[in-house]
PDB file of C-alpha atoms in Angstrom:
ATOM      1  CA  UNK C 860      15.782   2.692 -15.011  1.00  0.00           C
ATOM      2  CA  UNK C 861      16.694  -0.379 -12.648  1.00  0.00           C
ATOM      3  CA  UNK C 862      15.056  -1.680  -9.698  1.00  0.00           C
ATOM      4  CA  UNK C 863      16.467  -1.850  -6.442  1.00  0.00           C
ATOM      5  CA  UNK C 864      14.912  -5.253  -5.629  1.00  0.00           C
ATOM      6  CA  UNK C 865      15.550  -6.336  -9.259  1.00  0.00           C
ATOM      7  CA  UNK C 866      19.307  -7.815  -8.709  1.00  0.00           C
ATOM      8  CA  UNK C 867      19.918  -8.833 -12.327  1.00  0.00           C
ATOM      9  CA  UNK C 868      19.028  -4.925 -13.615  1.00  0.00           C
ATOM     10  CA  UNK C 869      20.562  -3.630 -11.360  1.00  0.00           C
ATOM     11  CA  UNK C 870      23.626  -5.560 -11.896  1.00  0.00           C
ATOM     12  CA  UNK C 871      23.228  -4.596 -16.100  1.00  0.00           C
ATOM     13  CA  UNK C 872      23.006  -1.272 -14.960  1.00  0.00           C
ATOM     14  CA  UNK C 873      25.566  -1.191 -12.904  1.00  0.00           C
ATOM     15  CA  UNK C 874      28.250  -3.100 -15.204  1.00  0.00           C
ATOM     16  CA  UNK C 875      27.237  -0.567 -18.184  1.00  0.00           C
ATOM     17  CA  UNK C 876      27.535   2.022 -15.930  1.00  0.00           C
ATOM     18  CA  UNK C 877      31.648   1.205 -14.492  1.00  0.00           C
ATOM     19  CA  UNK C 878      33.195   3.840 -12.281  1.00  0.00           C
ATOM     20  CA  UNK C 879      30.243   6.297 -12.823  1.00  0.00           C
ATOM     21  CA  UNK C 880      27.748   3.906 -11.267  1.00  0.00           C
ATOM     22  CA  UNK C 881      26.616   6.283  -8.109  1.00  0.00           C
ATOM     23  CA  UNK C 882      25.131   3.373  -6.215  1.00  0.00           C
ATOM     24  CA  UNK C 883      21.900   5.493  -4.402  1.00  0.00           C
ATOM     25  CA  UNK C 884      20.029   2.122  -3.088  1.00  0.00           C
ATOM     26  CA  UNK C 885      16.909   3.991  -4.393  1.00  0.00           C
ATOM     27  CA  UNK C 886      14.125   1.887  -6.173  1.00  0.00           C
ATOM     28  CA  UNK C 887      13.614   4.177  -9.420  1.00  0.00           C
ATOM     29  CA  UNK C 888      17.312   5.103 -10.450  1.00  0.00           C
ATOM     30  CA  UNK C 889      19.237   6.412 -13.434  1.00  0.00           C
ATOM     31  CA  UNK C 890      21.572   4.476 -15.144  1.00  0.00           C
ATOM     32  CA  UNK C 891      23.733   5.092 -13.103  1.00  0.00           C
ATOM     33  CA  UNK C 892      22.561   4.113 -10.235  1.00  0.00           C
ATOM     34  CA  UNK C 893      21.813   8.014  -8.914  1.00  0.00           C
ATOM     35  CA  UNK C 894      18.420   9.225  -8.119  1.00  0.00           C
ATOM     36  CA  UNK C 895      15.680   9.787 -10.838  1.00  0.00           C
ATOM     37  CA  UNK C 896      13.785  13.318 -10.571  1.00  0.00           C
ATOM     38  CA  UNK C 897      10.123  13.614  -9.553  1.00  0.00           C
ATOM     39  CA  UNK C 898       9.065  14.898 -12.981  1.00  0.00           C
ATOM     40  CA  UNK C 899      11.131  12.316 -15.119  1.00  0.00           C
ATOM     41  CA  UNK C 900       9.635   9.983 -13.159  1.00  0.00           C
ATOM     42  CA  UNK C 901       5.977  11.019 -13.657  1.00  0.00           C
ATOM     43  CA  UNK C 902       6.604  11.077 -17.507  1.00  0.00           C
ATOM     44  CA  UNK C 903       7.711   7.650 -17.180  1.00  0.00           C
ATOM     45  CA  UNK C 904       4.348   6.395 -15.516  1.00  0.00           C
ATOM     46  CA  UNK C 905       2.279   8.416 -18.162  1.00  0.00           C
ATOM     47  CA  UNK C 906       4.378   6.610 -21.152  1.00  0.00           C
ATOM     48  CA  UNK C 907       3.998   3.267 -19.053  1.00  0.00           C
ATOM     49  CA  UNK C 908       0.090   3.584 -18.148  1.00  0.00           C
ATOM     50  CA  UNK C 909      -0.905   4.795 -21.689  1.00  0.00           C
ATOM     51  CA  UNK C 910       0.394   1.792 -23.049  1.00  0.00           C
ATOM     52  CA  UNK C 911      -0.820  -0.689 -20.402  1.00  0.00           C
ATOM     53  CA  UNK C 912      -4.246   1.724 -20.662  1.00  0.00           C
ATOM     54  CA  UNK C 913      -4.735   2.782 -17.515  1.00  0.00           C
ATOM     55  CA  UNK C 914      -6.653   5.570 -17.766  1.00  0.00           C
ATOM     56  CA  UNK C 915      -5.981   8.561 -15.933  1.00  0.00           C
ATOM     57  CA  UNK C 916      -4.112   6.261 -12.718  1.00  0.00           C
ATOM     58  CA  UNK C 917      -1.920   8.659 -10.908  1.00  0.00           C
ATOM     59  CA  UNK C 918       2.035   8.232 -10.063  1.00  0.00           C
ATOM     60  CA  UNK C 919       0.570   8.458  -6.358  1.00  0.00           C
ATOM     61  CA  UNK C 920      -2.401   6.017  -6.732  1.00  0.00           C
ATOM     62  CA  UNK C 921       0.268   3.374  -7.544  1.00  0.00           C
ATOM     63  CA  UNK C 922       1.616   3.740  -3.790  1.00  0.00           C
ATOM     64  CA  UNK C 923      -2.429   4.439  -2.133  1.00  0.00           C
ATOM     65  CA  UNK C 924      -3.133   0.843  -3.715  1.00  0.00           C
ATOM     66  CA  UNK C 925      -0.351  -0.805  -2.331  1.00  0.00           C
ATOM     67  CA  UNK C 926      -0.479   0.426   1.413  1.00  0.00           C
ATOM     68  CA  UNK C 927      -4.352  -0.116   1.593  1.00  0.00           C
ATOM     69  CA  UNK C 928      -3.658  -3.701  -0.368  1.00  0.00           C
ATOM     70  CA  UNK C 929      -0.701  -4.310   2.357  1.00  0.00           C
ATOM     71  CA  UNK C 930      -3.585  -3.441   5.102  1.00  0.00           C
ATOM     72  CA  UNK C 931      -6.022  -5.646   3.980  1.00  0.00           C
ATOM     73  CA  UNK C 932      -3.660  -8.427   3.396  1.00  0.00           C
ATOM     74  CA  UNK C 933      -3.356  -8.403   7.135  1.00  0.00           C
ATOM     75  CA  UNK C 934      -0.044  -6.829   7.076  1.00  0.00           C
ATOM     76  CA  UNK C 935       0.341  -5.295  10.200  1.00  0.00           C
ATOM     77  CA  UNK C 936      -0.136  -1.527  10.357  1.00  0.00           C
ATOM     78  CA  UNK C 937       3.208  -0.237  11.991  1.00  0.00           C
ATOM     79  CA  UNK C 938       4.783  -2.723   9.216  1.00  0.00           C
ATOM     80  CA  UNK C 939       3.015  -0.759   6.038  1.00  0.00           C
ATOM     81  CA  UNK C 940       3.956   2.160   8.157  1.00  0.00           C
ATOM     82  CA  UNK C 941       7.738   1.579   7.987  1.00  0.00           C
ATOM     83  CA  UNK C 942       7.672   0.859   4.395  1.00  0.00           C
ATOM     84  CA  UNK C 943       5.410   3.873   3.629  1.00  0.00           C
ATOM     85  CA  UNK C 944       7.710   5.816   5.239  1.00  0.00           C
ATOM     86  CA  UNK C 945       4.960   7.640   7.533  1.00  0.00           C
ATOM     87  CA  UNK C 946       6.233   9.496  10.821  1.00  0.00           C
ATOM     88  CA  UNK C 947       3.008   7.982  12.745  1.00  0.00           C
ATOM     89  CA  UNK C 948       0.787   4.731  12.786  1.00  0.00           C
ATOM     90  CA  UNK C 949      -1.935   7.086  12.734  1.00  0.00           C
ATOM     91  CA  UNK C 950      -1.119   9.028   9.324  1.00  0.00           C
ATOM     92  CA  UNK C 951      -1.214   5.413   7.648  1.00  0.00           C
ATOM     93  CA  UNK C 952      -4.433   3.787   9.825  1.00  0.00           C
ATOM     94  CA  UNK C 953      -6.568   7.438   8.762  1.00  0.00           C
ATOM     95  CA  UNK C 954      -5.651   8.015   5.328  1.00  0.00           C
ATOM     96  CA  UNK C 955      -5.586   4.290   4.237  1.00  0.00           C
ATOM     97  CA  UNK C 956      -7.619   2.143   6.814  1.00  0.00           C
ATOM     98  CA  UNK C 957     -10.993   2.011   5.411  1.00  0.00           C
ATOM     99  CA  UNK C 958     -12.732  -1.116   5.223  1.00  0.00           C
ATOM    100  CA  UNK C 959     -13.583  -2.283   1.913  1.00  0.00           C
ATOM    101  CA  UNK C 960     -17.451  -2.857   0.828  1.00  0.00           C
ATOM    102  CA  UNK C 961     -17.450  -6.832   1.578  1.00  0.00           C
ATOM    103  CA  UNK C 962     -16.398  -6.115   4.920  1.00  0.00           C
ATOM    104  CA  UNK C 963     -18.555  -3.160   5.840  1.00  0.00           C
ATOM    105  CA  UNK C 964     -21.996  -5.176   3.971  1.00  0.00           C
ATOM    106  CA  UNK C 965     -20.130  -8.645   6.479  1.00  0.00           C
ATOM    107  CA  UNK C 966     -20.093  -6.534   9.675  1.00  0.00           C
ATOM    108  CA  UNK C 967     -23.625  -4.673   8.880  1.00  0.00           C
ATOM    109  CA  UNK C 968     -25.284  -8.242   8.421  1.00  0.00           C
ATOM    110  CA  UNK C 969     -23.412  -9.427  11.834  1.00  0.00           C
ATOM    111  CA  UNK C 970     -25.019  -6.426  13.330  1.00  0.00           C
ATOM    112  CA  UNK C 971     -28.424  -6.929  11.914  1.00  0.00           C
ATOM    113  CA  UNK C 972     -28.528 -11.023  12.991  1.00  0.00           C
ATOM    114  CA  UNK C 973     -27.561  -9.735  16.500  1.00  0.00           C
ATOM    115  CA  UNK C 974     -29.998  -7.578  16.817  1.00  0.00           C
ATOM    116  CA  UNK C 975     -32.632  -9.509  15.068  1.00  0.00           C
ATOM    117  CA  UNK C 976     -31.845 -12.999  17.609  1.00  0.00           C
ATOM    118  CA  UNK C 977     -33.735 -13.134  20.346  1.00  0.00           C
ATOM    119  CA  UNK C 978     -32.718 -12.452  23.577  1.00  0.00           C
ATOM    120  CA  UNK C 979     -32.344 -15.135  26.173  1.00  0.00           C
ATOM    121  CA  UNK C 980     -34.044 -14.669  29.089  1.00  0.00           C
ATOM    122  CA  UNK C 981     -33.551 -16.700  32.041  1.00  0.00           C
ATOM    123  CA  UNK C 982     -35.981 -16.983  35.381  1.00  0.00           C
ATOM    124  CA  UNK C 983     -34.592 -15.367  38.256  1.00  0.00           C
ATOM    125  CA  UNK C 984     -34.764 -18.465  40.149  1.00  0.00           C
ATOM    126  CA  UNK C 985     -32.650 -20.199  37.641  1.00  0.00           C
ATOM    127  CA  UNK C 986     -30.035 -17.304  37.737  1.00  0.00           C
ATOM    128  CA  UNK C 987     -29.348 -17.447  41.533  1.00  0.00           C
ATOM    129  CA  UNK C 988     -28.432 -21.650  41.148  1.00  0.00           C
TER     130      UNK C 988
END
């Protein structure tokens, strides 16, 4: 299998592969450059994660770790969104937008030391000058 973004694999792959290289642009590819199916691609992961031990990661959680790393990263949303491949902003802000912990506890304690300040209050008179 060759990456796409990978130029020398590709270019192995493509070399060993001659006039039968197919040339699909695709990231996960056969040697020949055509597409890679679904389930050949799954067993792939499992071989890969067992031997990294991974536990039980999913194909899938591979791609719900990048968009929500892109996200908090700062990458803009309609960005992640093209490279996702979603039809909508929306699809990618309510599956993958949530806040992680740090900055739900960070907003919760900027909510608490508002609330907790005290509140100025100025004299009338001084409000009409």
């Amino acid at each position: 299998m060759a990456a796409q973004f990978d130029g020398v694999a590709v270019e192995v792959e493509r070399a060993a592969a001659a006039e039968k290289w197919e040339g699909s642009g695709l990231v996960f590819t056969t040697r020949q450059g055509g597409s890679v199916s679904p389930r050949t691609l799954v067993n792939y992961w499992h071989e890969i994660r067992k031997a990294a031990g991974l536990g039980s990661l999913r194909f899938h959680d591979l791609r719900h770790t990048a968009v929500s790393l892109l996200l908090a990263l700062g990458v803009p949303p309609h960005v992640v969104r093209e490279i996702v491949g979603h039809s909508d902003v929306k699809v990618t802000m309510m599956v993958y937008a949530h806040g992680n912990l740090d900055e739900k506890a960070a907003a919760l304690i900027q909510l608490g030391g508002a609330l907790l300040s005290p509140v100025a209050v100025i004299p009338a008179e001084e409000r009409e000058r």
